[in-house]
Coordinates of C-alpha atoms in Angstrom, one line a residue:
Chain U
M1 CA -18.4 2.0 12.0
K2 CA -19.3 2.0 9.7
R3 CA -19.5 0.9 8.0
S4 CA -18.3 -0.7 6.8
T5 CA -20.2 0.5 4.5
L6 CA -17.2 1.2 5.6
A7 CA -14.6 2.7 3.4
D8 CA -18.0 4.2 3.4
E9 CA -19.3 6.7 5.7
R10 CA -16.4 6.4 8.0
S11 CA -13.9 7.8 5.6
S12 CA -16.5 10.1 4.0
S13 CA -17.4 12.2 6.9
A14 CA -13.8 13.0 7.4
D15 CA -13.3 14.3 4.0
I16 CA -15.9 16.8 4.3
L17 CA -13.9 18.4 7.0
S18 CA -10.7 18.7 5.1
T19 CA -11.4 19.9 1.7
S20 CA -13.5 23.0 2.0
A21 CA -10.8 25.0 3.6
E22 CA -8.9 25.2 0.3
P23 CA -9.1 28.4 -1.7
A24 CA -11.6 28.5 -4.5
A25 CA -10.3 28.0 -8.0
A26 CA -10.1 31.1 -10.1
P27 CA -13.4 31.8 -11.7
I28 CA -13.2 31.1 -15.4
G29 CA -16.8 31.3 -16.4
R30 CA -16.9 34.7 -17.9
R31 CA -14.9 34.2 -21.1
R32 CA -17.7 32.5 -23.1
G33 CA -21.3 33.3 -23.2
R34 CA -23.1 32.7 -19.9
G35 CA -25.8 30.7 -21.7
R36 CA -23.3 28.1 -22.8
D37 CA -22.0 27.9 -19.3
W38 CA -25.4 27.3 -17.8
L39 CA -26.0 24.5 -20.3
A40 CA -22.7 22.8 -19.4
I41 CA -23.5 23.3 -15.7
V42 CA -26.9 21.7 -16.0
L43 CA -25.7 18.8 -18.1
F44 CA -22.9 18.0 -15.8
V45 CA -24.6 18.4 -12.4
L46 CA -28.1 17.2 -13.3
P47 CA -27.5 13.4 -13.5
A48 CA -25.8 13.4 -10.0
L49 CA -28.4 15.6 -8.6
V50 CA -31.3 13.4 -9.9
L51 CA -29.7 10.2 -8.5
F52 CA -29.0 11.9 -5.2
V53 CA -32.4 13.3 -4.8
A54 CA -34.1 10.0 -5.7
M55 CA -31.9 7.7 -3.6
V56 CA -31.0 9.9 -0.6
L57 CA -33.4 12.8 -0.1
L58 CA -36.5 11.1 -1.3
P59 CA -36.2 8.1 1.2
M60 CA -35.8 10.6 4.0
A61 CA -38.9 12.4 2.9
I62 CA -40.8 9.1 2.7
A63 CA -39.6 8.2 6.2
T64 CA -40.7 11.6 7.6
Y65 CA -44.2 11.3 6.0
T66 CA -44.9 7.6 6.9
S67 CA -43.6 8.0 10.5
L68 CA -46.8 9.9 11.1
F69 CA -49.0 6.9 10.4
K70 CA -49.9 3.6 11.9
W71 CA -49.0 1.4 9.0
S72 CA -48.2 -2.2 8.4
G73 CA -46.3 -1.2 5.2
Y74 CA -47.5 -4.0 3.2
V75 CA -51.1 -3.2 2.1
G76 CA -51.6 -0.1 0.1
A77 CA -50.7 3.5 1.1
P78 CA -50.6 4.6 4.8
M79 CA -54.1 5.7 5.8
D80 CA -54.3 5.7 9.6
F81 CA -52.8 9.1 10.5
V82 CA -51.6 9.2 14.1
G83 CA -49.6 12.4 14.2
L84 CA -46.6 12.2 16.6
D85 CA -47.9 9.1 18.4
N86 CA -45.1 7.0 17.1
F87 CA -42.6 9.4 18.5
K88 CA -44.3 9.5 21.9
R89 CA -44.3 5.7 21.9
L90 CA -40.6 5.8 21.1
L91 CA -39.8 7.8 24.3
D92 CA -41.7 5.2 26.4
D93 CA -40.1 2.2 24.7
D94 CA -37.7 0.5 27.0
V95 CA -36.0 -1.3 24.1
F96 CA -35.3 1.9 22.3
L97 CA -34.1 3.7 25.4
G98 CA -32.0 0.6 26.1
D99 CA -30.6 1.0 22.5
L100 CA -29.4 4.5 23.4
R101 CA -27.8 3.3 26.7
R102 CA -26.1 0.4 24.9
G103 CA -24.9 2.7 22.1
G104 CA -23.6 5.1 24.6
L105 CA -21.7 2.3 26.4
L106 CA -20.2 1.1 23.1
I107 CA -19.0 4.6 22.3
I108 CA -17.5 5.0 25.8
L109 CA -15.7 1.7 25.5
S110 CA -14.3 2.7 22.1
L111 CA -13.1 6.1 23.3
V112 CA -11.6 4.7 26.5
L113 CA -10.1 1.4 25.2
Q114 CA -10.0 1.0 21.4
L115 CA -8.8 4.5 20.3
P116 CA -6.1 4.9 23.0
A117 CA -4.9 1.4 22.1
A118 CA -4.8 2.3 18.4
L119 CA -2.9 5.4 19.2
A120 CA -0.4 3.6 21.3
L121 CA 0.1 1.1 18.5
A122 CA 0.5 3.8 15.9
M123 CA 3.2 5.4 18.1
L124 CA 4.8 2.0 18.4
L125 CA 4.8 1.4 14.7
N126 CA 6.1 4.8 14.0
Q127 CA 9.4 3.7 15.6
N128 CA 12.2 2.2 13.8
L129 CA 11.1 -1.4 14.2
R130 CA 12.1 -4.2 11.9
G131 CA 9.0 -5.5 10.0
R132 CA 6.8 -2.5 10.8
T133 CA 5.6 -2.3 7.2
F134 CA 4.4 -5.9 7.6
Y135 CA 2.7 -5.2 10.9
R136 CA 1.0 -2.1 9.5
L137 CA -0.4 -4.2 6.6
L138 CA -1.5 -6.9 9.0
F139 CA -3.2 -4.7 11.6
F140 CA -5.2 -2.9 8.9
A141 CA -6.3 -6.1 7.1
P142 CA -9.4 -6.8 9.3
Y143 CA -10.8 -3.5 8.1
V144 CA -11.2 -4.8 4.6
L145 CA -13.1 -7.9 5.7
S146 CA -16.9 -7.3 5.8
E147 CA -18.6 -7.1 9.2
V148 CA -20.6 -10.2 8.2
T149 CA -17.5 -12.4 7.6
T150 CA -15.9 -11.1 10.7
A151 CA -19.0 -11.8 12.8
V152 CA -19.5 -15.3 11.4
L153 CA -15.9 -16.2 12.1
F154 CA -16.1 -14.9 15.7
K155 CA -19.5 -16.4 16.3
I156 CA -17.9 -19.8 15.6
A157 CA -14.6 -19.0 17.3
F158 CA -16.6 -18.1 20.5
S159 CA -19.1 -21.0 20.2
P160 CA -19.0 -23.1 23.4
N161 CA -18.5 -26.6 22.0
R162 CA -16.6 -26.1 18.7
G163 CA -15.0 -22.7 19.4
L164 CA -11.4 -21.6 19.6
I165 CA -11.7 -19.2 22.4
P166 CA -13.6 -21.4 24.9
H167 CA -10.9 -23.9 24.5
L168 CA -8.2 -21.4 25.0
L169 CA -10.0 -20.0 28.1
G170 CA -10.7 -23.5 29.4
G171 CA -7.0 -24.2 29.1
I172 CA -6.2 -21.4 31.6
G173 CA -9.1 -22.3 33.9
L174 CA -11.6 -19.7 32.7
G175 CA -13.9 -22.2 31.0
D176 CA -17.0 -20.9 32.9
L177 CA -16.5 -17.4 31.4
S178 CA -16.4 -18.7 27.9
T179 CA -19.9 -20.3 27.9
K180 CA -21.6 -17.0 28.4
V181 CA -19.7 -14.8 26.0
F182 CA -22.7 -14.2 23.8
A183 CA -25.3 -15.9 26.0
D184 CA -25.4 -13.6 29.0
P185 CA -27.2 -10.3 28.5
K186 CA -24.8 -8.7 31.0
T187 CA -21.6 -9.6 29.1
V188 CA -22.8 -9.8 25.5
L189 CA -22.1 -6.2 24.7
Y190 CA -18.5 -6.5 25.8
S191 CA -18.0 -9.5 23.6
V192 CA -19.5 -7.5 20.7
F193 CA -17.1 -4.7 21.5
F194 CA -14.2 -7.0 21.3
V195 CA -15.1 -8.1 17.8
I196 CA -15.7 -4.5 16.7
S197 CA -12.3 -3.5 18.0
W198 CA -10.7 -6.5 16.3
K199 CA -12.1 -5.2 13.0
Y200 CA -11.7 -1.4 13.4
F201 CA -8.6 -0.7 15.6
G202 CA -6.3 -1.0 12.5
F203 CA -8.3 1.7 10.7
H204 CA -7.8 4.1 13.6
M205 CA -4.2 3.1 13.9
I206 CA -3.6 3.9 10.2
I207 CA -5.1 7.3 10.4
Y208 CA -3.1 8.1 13.5
L209 CA 0.0 6.9 11.8
A210 CA -0.7 9.2 8.8
G211 CA -1.3 12.1 11.2
R212 CA 1.9 11.3 13.1
Q213 CA 3.9 11.3 9.8
N214 CA 2.6 14.8 9.0
I215 CA 4.2 16.2 12.1
P216 CA 7.5 17.8 11.1
K217 CA 10.5 16.0 12.5
E218 CA 12.1 19.2 13.6
L219 CA 9.5 19.7 16.3
T220 CA 10.0 16.4 18.1
E221 CA 13.7 16.7 17.6
A222 CA 13.8 20.1 19.0
A223 CA 12.0 19.0 22.1
T224 CA 14.3 16.1 22.5
T225 CA 17.3 18.4 22.2
D226 CA 15.9 20.6 24.9
G227 CA 15.9 17.6 27.2
A228 CA 12.4 16.3 27.1
T229 CA 11.9 12.6 27.7
S230 CA 10.0 10.5 25.2
W231 CA 6.9 10.7 27.3
Q232 CA 7.1 14.5 27.5
V233 CA 7.6 14.8 23.7
F234 CA 4.6 12.6 23.2
R235 CA 2.5 14.5 25.8
H236 CA 3.4 18.0 24.9
V237 CA 4.3 17.9 21.2
T238 CA 2.9 14.9 19.4
L239 CA -0.4 14.6 21.1
P240 CA -1.5 18.2 20.7
L241 CA -0.4 18.2 17.1
L242 CA -2.4 14.9 16.5
G243 CA -5.5 16.7 17.9
P244 CA -7.3 17.2 14.6
T245 CA -6.6 13.5 13.6
I246 CA -7.9 12.2 16.9
R247 CA -11.0 14.4 16.8
V248 CA -11.8 13.0 13.3
S249 CA -11.2 9.4 14.5
V250 CA -13.5 10.0 17.5
F251 CA -16.1 11.4 15.1
L252 CA -16.0 8.4 12.8
S253 CA -16.1 6.0 15.7
I254 CA -19.3 7.6 17.1
I255 CA -21.0 7.8 13.8
G256 CA -20.2 4.1 13.2
A257 CA -21.6 3.1 16.6
I258 CA -24.9 5.0 15.8
Q259 CA -25.5 2.9 12.7
L260 CA -24.1 -0.4 13.9
F261 CA -26.1 -3.3 12.4
D262 CA -24.4 -6.0 10.4
M263 CA -22.1 -7.2 13.1
I264 CA -24.8 -7.4 15.7
W265 CA -27.3 -9.0 13.5
V266 CA -25.0 -11.9 12.6
L267 CA -23.5 -12.3 16.0
T268 CA -26.6 -12.1 18.2
E269 CA -29.6 -10.6 16.4
G270 CA -29.6 -8.2 19.2
G271 CA -30.1 -10.8 22.0
P272 CA -30.1 -12.3 24.4
V273 CA -33.0 -10.3 25.9
H274 CA -32.1 -7.2 23.9
G275 CA -28.7 -7.3 25.6
S276 CA -26.8 -6.3 22.4
E277 CA -29.6 -4.6 20.5
T278 CA -28.9 -1.3 18.7
M279 CA -31.2 1.3 17.1
A280 CA -30.7 -0.2 13.7
V281 CA -31.5 -3.7 14.9
T282 CA -34.7 -2.4 16.6
M283 CA -35.7 -0.6 13.4
Y284 CA -35.1 -3.7 11.4
T285 CA -37.0 -6.1 13.6
T286 CA -39.9 -3.6 14.1
G287 CA -40.2 -2.9 10.4
F288 CA -39.3 -6.2 8.7
K289 CA -40.2 -8.8 11.3
R290 CA -43.2 -7.3 13.1
F291 CA -44.5 -5.2 10.2
Q292 CA -45.0 -2.0 12.3
V293 CA -43.6 0.1 9.5
G294 CA -44.9 3.4 10.7
Y295 CA -43.2 2.9 14.1
A296 CA -40.0 1.7 12.5
M297 CA -40.0 4.9 10.4
A298 CA -40.1 6.9 13.6
I299 CA -37.0 5.0 14.7
T300 CA -35.4 5.8 11.4
I301 CA -36.1 9.5 11.9
A302 CA -34.8 9.3 15.4
M303 CA -31.5 7.8 14.2
F304 CA -31.3 10.4 11.5
I305 CA -31.8 13.3 13.9
I306 CA -29.3 11.8 16.4
S307 CA -26.6 11.5 13.7
L308 CA -27.4 14.9 12.3
V309 CA -27.4 16.8 15.6
F310 CA -24.3 15.0 16.7
A311 CA -22.5 15.7 13.4
L312 CA -23.4 19.4 13.4
F313 CA -22.7 19.8 17.0
Y314 CA -19.3 18.1 16.8
Q315 CA -18.2 20.0 13.7
R316 CA -19.4 23.3 15.2
F317 CA -17.9 23.0 18.6
V318 CA -15.2 20.3 18.7
M319 CA -13.6 20.5 15.3
R320 CA -14.2 24.1 14.7
R321 CA -10.6 25.1 15.6
D322 CA -9.1 22.5 13.3
L323 CA -10.8 22.9 10.0
E324 CA -13.8 24.5 8.6
G325 CA -16.4 21.8 7.8
A326 CA -18.4 22.3 4.6
I327 CA -21.6 22.7 6.6
T328 CA -20.4 25.1 9.2
G329 CA -18.2 26.8 6.6
I330 CA -21.2 27.9 4.7
G331 CA -22.8 29.3 7.9
A332 CA -19.6 31.3 8.6
Q333 CA -19.6 32.8 5.1
R334 CA -22.9 34.5 5.6
Chain T
M1 CA 13.3 7.1 20.2
T2 CA 16.1 9.0 18.6
Q3 CA 17.6 10.2 21.8
Q4 CA 20.6 12.5 21.4
P5 CA 22.6 12.2 24.6
T6 CA 25.3 14.5 23.3
A7 CA 22.8 17.3 22.8
V8 CA 21.4 16.8 26.3
A9 CA 24.9 16.8 27.7
E10 CA 25.6 20.2 26.1
K11 CA 22.7 21.9 27.8
P12 CA 22.5 20.5 31.3
T13 CA 21.1 23.7 32.7
V14 CA 18.0 23.9 30.5
R15 CA 15.8 21.7 32.7
P16 CA 17.6 20.4 35.7
D17 CA 14.9 18.0 36.4
P18 CA 16.3 14.7 37.7
V19 CA 13.1 12.8 36.7
Q20 CA 13.9 13.1 33.0
Q21 CA 17.2 11.3 33.5
Q22 CA 15.4 8.2 34.8
R23 CA 14.2 5.9 32.1
T24 CA 11.2 3.7 32.9
F25 CA 13.0 0.7 31.6
P26 CA 16.5 0.0 30.2
R27 CA 17.2 0.8 26.6
W28 CA 18.2 -2.7 25.7
L29 CA 14.8 -3.9 26.7
K30 CA 12.9 -1.5 24.5
K31 CA 13.2 -3.3 21.1
P32 CA 12.3 -6.8 22.4
L33 CA 9.3 -5.3 24.2
L34 CA 8.1 -3.5 21.1
H35 CA 8.5 -6.7 19.1
T36 CA 6.6 -8.7 21.7
I37 CA 3.7 -6.3 21.7
S38 CA 3.5 -6.3 17.9
L39 CA 3.7 -10.1 17.7
L40 CA 1.0 -10.5 20.3
I41 CA -1.4 -8.2 18.5
G42 CA -0.5 -9.8 15.2
A43 CA -1.4 -13.1 16.7
T44 CA -4.8 -11.8 17.8
I45 CA -5.5 -11.0 14.2
V46 CA -3.9 -14.1 12.6
V47 CA -5.1 -16.8 15.1
P48 CA -8.9 -16.4 14.5
I49 CA -8.3 -16.5 10.7
A50 CA -6.0 -19.4 11.0
F51 CA -8.6 -21.2 13.1
G52 CA -11.1 -20.6 10.3
V53 CA -8.7 -21.8 7.6
L54 CA -7.8 -25.0 9.5
G55 CA -11.4 -25.5 10.7
G56 CA -12.4 -25.7 7.0
F57 CA -10.1 -28.7 6.7
K58 CA -11.6 -30.6 9.6
D59 CA -14.8 -32.5 9.9
N60 CA -17.3 -31.5 12.6
G61 CA -16.2 -34.2 15.0
Q62 CA -12.6 -33.0 14.9
L63 CA -13.8 -29.4 15.3
T64 CA -15.4 -30.4 18.6
T65 CA -12.6 -32.5 20.0
N66 CA -9.7 -30.6 18.5
P67 CA -10.6 -27.0 17.6
I68 CA -7.1 -25.6 17.9
G69 CA -4.6 -28.1 16.5
L70 CA -3.9 -29.1 12.9
P71 CA -6.5 -31.2 11.2
K72 CA -5.9 -35.0 11.2
P73 CA -6.7 -36.2 8.7
W74 CA -7.0 -33.2 6.4
D75 CA -10.5 -33.1 5.0
F76 CA -10.6 -31.3 1.6
S77 CA -14.2 -32.0 1.0
K78 CA -15.6 -28.8 2.6
Y79 CA -13.7 -26.4 0.5
S80 CA -14.1 -28.5 -2.7
T81 CA -17.9 -28.8 -2.2
I82 CA -18.3 -25.1 -1.9
L83 CA -16.0 -24.4 -4.8
T84 CA -17.9 -26.8 -7.1
S85 CA -21.4 -25.8 -5.8
G86 CA -22.2 -22.9 -8.0
A87 CA -23.8 -20.8 -5.3
F88 CA -20.4 -19.4 -4.2
W89 CA -19.4 -18.5 -7.7
L90 CA -22.8 -17.0 -8.4
Q91 CA -22.5 -14.8 -5.3
L92 CA -19.0 -13.8 -6.3
R93 CA -20.2 -12.8 -9.7
N94 CA -23.1 -10.8 -8.2
S95 CA -20.9 -9.0 -5.8
T96 CA -18.5 -8.1 -8.7
I97 CA -21.3 -6.9 -11.0
V98 CA -22.8 -4.8 -8.2
A99 CA -19.5 -3.4 -7.1
L100 CA -18.4 -2.5 -10.7
G101 CA -21.9 -1.1 -11.6
T102 CA -21.9 1.1 -8.5
T103 CA -18.4 2.3 -9.0
V104 CA -18.8 3.2 -12.7
L105 CA -22.0 5.1 -11.9
V106 CA -20.9 6.9 -8.8
V107 CA -17.4 7.9 -10.1
G108 CA -18.8 9.0 -13.5
L109 CA -21.6 11.1 -12.2
A110 CA -19.5 12.5 -9.3
A111 CA -16.6 13.4 -11.6
M112 CA -19.0 15.5 -13.8
A113 CA -20.5 17.2 -10.8
A114 CA -17.2 17.8 -9.1
Y115 CA -15.9 19.4 -12.3
V116 CA -18.6 22.0 -12.1
F117 CA -18.1 22.6 -8.4
A118 CA -14.4 22.9 -8.8
R119 CA -14.1 25.0 -12.0
F120 CA -17.3 27.0 -12.6
S121 CA -18.4 29.9 -10.6
F122 CA -22.1 30.6 -10.6
R123 CA -24.8 31.7 -8.2
G124 CA -25.9 29.0 -5.8
R125 CA -22.8 26.8 -6.4
E126 CA -22.0 26.5 -2.7
I127 CA -25.6 25.9 -1.7
L128 CA -25.8 23.1 -4.3
F129 CA -22.5 21.7 -3.1
T130 CA -23.7 21.8 0.5
V131 CA -26.8 19.8 -0.5
F132 CA -24.5 17.0 -1.5
A133 CA -22.2 17.4 1.5
I134 CA -25.2 17.1 3.8
G135 CA -25.6 13.6 2.4
L136 CA -22.6 12.7 4.5
M137 CA -24.7 13.0 7.6
F138 CA -27.0 10.3 6.4
P139 CA -25.7 6.9 7.6
F140 CA -26.7 4.3 5.0
A141 CA -28.3 2.2 7.7
V142 CA -30.8 5.0 8.5
A143 CA -32.3 4.9 5.0
I144 CA -32.8 1.1 4.8
L145 CA -36.6 1.0 5.5
P146 CA -37.7 4.0 3.4
L147 CA -35.4 2.7 0.6
F148 CA -37.1 -0.6 0.8
I149 CA -40.5 1.0 0.4
L150 CA -39.2 3.2 -2.5
L151 CA -37.5 0.3 -4.3
R152 CA -40.6 -1.9 -3.9
S153 CA -42.8 0.7 -5.6
L154 CA -40.2 1.0 -8.3
K155 CA -40.3 -2.8 -8.8
L156 CA -36.5 -3.0 -8.1
L157 CA -36.6 -5.7 -5.4
D158 CA -34.7 -8.8 -6.4
N159 CA -33.0 -6.6 -9.0
P160 CA -29.3 -5.6 -9.0
L161 CA -30.2 -2.0 -9.9
G162 CA -32.1 -1.9 -6.5
L163 CA -28.7 -2.2 -4.9
I164 CA -26.5 -0.3 -7.4
L165 CA -28.7 2.9 -7.5
P166 CA -28.9 3.5 -3.7
Q167 CA -25.2 2.6 -3.2
A168 CA -24.2 5.1 -5.9
G169 CA -26.5 7.7 -4.6
F170 CA -25.1 7.4 -1.1
G171 CA -21.5 7.3 -2.5
L172 CA -21.9 10.6 -4.3
P173 CA -21.1 13.0 -1.4
V174 CA -17.7 11.5 -0.6
T175 CA -16.7 11.0 -4.2
I176 CA -17.7 14.5 -5.2
I177 CA -15.8 16.1 -2.2
I178 CA -12.6 14.2 -2.9
L179 CA -12.7 14.8 -6.7
R180 CA -13.6 18.4 -6.3
A181 CA -10.6 18.9 -4.0
F182 CA -8.4 17.2 -6.6
F183 CA -9.8 19.1 -9.6
R184 CA -9.1 22.4 -7.8
T185 CA -5.4 21.6 -7.7
I186 CA -5.1 21.5 -11.5
P187 CA -3.9 25.0 -12.6
A188 CA -6.3 27.2 -14.4
E189 CA -3.7 27.9 -17.1
I190 CA -4.0 24.3 -18.3
E191 CA -7.7 24.8 -18.9
E192 CA -7.1 28.1 -20.6
S193 CA -4.6 26.7 -23.0
A194 CA -6.8 23.7 -23.7
V195 CA -9.7 26.1 -24.4
L196 CA -7.4 28.2 -26.7
D197 CA -6.5 25.0 -28.5
G198 CA -10.1 24.5 -29.4
C199 CA -11.1 22.1 -26.6
G200 CA -14.6 22.7 -25.5
R201 CA -15.8 22.3 -21.9
F202 CA -16.6 18.7 -22.5
G203 CA -13.4 18.1 -24.5
F204 CA -11.3 19.5 -21.6
F205 CA -13.2 17.4 -19.1
W206 CA -12.9 14.2 -21.1
R207 CA -9.4 14.5 -22.7
V208 CA -7.5 16.6 -20.2
L209 CA -9.0 16.6 -16.7
L210 CA -10.0 12.9 -16.4
P211 CA -6.6 11.6 -17.6
M212 CA -4.9 14.0 -15.2
A213 CA -7.1 12.9 -12.3
R214 CA -6.3 9.2 -12.7
P215 CA -4.8 8.8 -9.2
A216 CA -7.8 10.5 -7.6
L217 CA -10.2 8.4 -9.7
A218 CA -8.4 5.3 -8.6
T219 CA -8.7 6.3 -5.0
V220 CA -12.4 7.0 -5.1
S221 CA -13.0 3.8 -7.2
V222 CA -11.3 1.7 -4.6
L223 CA -13.3 3.2 -1.8
A224 CA -16.6 2.6 -3.7
I225 CA -15.7 -1.0 -4.5
V226 CA -14.9 -1.8 -0.9
A227 CA -18.0 -0.1 0.4
S228 CA -20.2 -2.0 -2.1
W229 CA -18.4 -5.3 -1.6
N230 CA -19.0 -5.3 2.2
N231 CA -22.6 -4.0 2.1
F232 CA -25.0 -6.3 3.8
F233 CA -28.0 -4.4 5.2
L234 CA -29.6 -3.4 1.9
P235 CA -29.0 -6.7 0.1
L236 CA -30.5 -8.4 3.2
V237 CA -33.8 -6.6 2.8
I238 CA -34.2 -6.4 -1.0
F239 CA -32.9 -9.8 -2.2
N240 CA -35.3 -12.6 -1.4
D241 CA -34.5 -14.6 -4.4
P242 CA -31.0 -16.3 -4.2
T243 CA -30.3 -15.4 -7.8
W244 CA -28.9 -12.0 -6.8
W245 CA -27.5 -12.7 -3.4
T246 CA -24.1 -11.1 -2.9
L247 CA -21.3 -12.7 -0.9
P248 CA -22.0 -11.2 2.5
L249 CA -25.7 -12.2 2.2
G250 CA -24.7 -15.6 1.0
V251 CA -22.3 -16.1 3.9
Q252 CA -25.0 -15.0 6.4
R253 CA -27.7 -17.2 4.9
F254 CA -25.3 -20.2 4.7
Q255 CA -24.4 -19.6 8.4
T256 CA -28.1 -19.4 9.6
T257 CA -28.9 -22.7 7.8
Q258 CA -25.7 -24.7 8.5
Y259 CA -24.4 -23.2 11.8
S260 CA -25.2 -25.9 14.2
A261 CA -25.3 -28.8 11.7
D262 CA -22.1 -28.2 9.7
T263 CA -19.9 -25.7 11.4
A264 CA -16.8 -26.7 9.5
S265 CA -18.5 -25.9 6.1
V266 CA -19.5 -22.5 7.4
L267 CA -15.8 -21.8 8.3
A268 CA -14.8 -22.9 4.9
Y269 CA -17.4 -20.6 3.3
V270 CA -16.3 -17.6 5.4
I271 CA -12.7 -18.1 4.6
L272 CA -13.3 -18.5 0.9
S273 CA -15.4 -15.3 0.9
M274 CA -12.6 -13.4 2.6
V275 CA -10.1 -14.4 -0.2
P276 CA -11.3 -11.8 -2.9
A277 CA -11.4 -9.0 -0.3
L278 CA -7.9 -9.8 0.9
A279 CA -6.6 -10.2 -2.6
F280 CA -8.1 -6.8 -3.5
Y281 CA -6.5 -5.3 -0.5
A282 CA -3.1 -6.7 -1.5
V283 CA -3.4 -5.1 -4.9
A284 CA -5.0 -1.8 -4.0
E285 CA -3.6 -1.3 -0.5
R286 CA -2.0 2.0 -1.5
Q287 CA -5.1 3.6 -2.9
L288 CA -7.3 2.3 -0.1
I289 CA -5.1 3.6 2.8
G290 CA -4.3 6.7 0.8
G291 CA -7.9 7.4 0.2
L292 CA -8.9 6.9 3.8
T293 CA -6.1 9.0 5.3
T294 CA -5.9 11.9 2.9
G295 CA -9.3 12.9 3.9
V296 CA -8.6 12.7 7.6
T297 CA -5.2 14.3 7.8
R298 CA -4.5 17.2 5.5
S299 CA -1.3 16.5 3.7

């Protein structure tokens, strides 16, 4: 999903997986005095390290500490130490538990609908089709639009009286359906999913296409020569060889769903009746609207733990066969 | 798609399965079907955007009675009001400043660090590298609230640095990882001969390595620019004062104040705010797609 931040984390998490398997460059440090090397190392790494510690690690430390307090966040330092109470409250909070359920539903919808559609489309555009370069550019274009602009556009396109889609649906006798796209807590999540797919399917399609083009032609040709139908070639040659690409795309899709905020906030602000609320939205409203900063920090920590556990688990068990992730790679070296 | 009937005919005994001879649909239907699917999906993308573009040329009455068709008469006032208002240009300028500041900072610092990770061997190198790599596991959205508290105590709210510094910090992991991989592909002989020619460590980095790494630097810069350009969550919490609003924040605020009153103007605003992103995509499409895909599929 990310988001967004998107060329963002989505691309980033993938790169970690691919680079570390390369052989280390030949060590060249010995030629000069070690002292001069250390000076160069410190001078070159320190600026990045300082920025990283201050802007990435320090906030996580702040979140961990303040999540142990009952704190409005706006007057002085946190004083009212409550231990793990914020986390206990989290496990009893219907909204937060609902966030997990809704996030899970969005992930399932993505895996069952969006990614297979993107894969089918990639296979289609891999064919010798007139204008496929144009289609590829067009299908990817929504990815470069921000989630905010996408959401505002669709909010209006779906709006009951001035919208495009209600008119289209009304034209084919589905006018009733259109009035409750974002207004009915039961359907709102599906509408949100439609907009998410509109923005992101092109991204997944592009990486499948790149993966498909890395499969040597000889393999599919050999299968065809041996009498396999196009479906059999896809099922038994292309699909298995696309495995690593698909697993990365699934990974990015799930990480994106965990941190989904921009699109939801603009489309629905999480409503109606929490019907489209995500963890990030709950965190935002709790911290910035209701000023329960200590509790919102606990949500922050929960989101962090969920992404971390998921990422480590996924790299360790699902992608292990494909590539050595930097994180798990370190573990394996010891 | 490239069926080879002659080859199949040569080896009829390999798999005498009658099913494989049946095609699900006739061959002559295949191309038109593929084109129809592509056109339909293309329409799903184009129609909402076209609705926005045309909607910006309508007044709100037209938008209610005629949301789909062409505007009649064409109303140019929505677009021209926005383009002459100043707020739009200010936000465009702010987005540009923040994107460039973030990119220069993150690419500069990451290149230096990646150089060390790629070409020096020292105790603790992999551990230090892993510290950065772990940053990939932190979705930006997760850090918003503690970042707000931190930036508030640093007096960086309503200050572009409050956006640039965190964006650069969160961009470091990806950038370092991509650049390290690229730096490793440059042969050690080049560094050796540069050193023999009297180039110091810094001279090699500045005069040899960076010029050679231009394609990789372009890729990571494009990724950083797009990420910064589309960021919304952090600007939302740190910019109260409109002076530093970026485009996504400006669009969202314009939408919340004008949504019901003046929908046509909101459409015009959204469309205008898409133009720079789409123009950038047209120019940097190769770096963007290349950057996104090289990481995912090992080429």
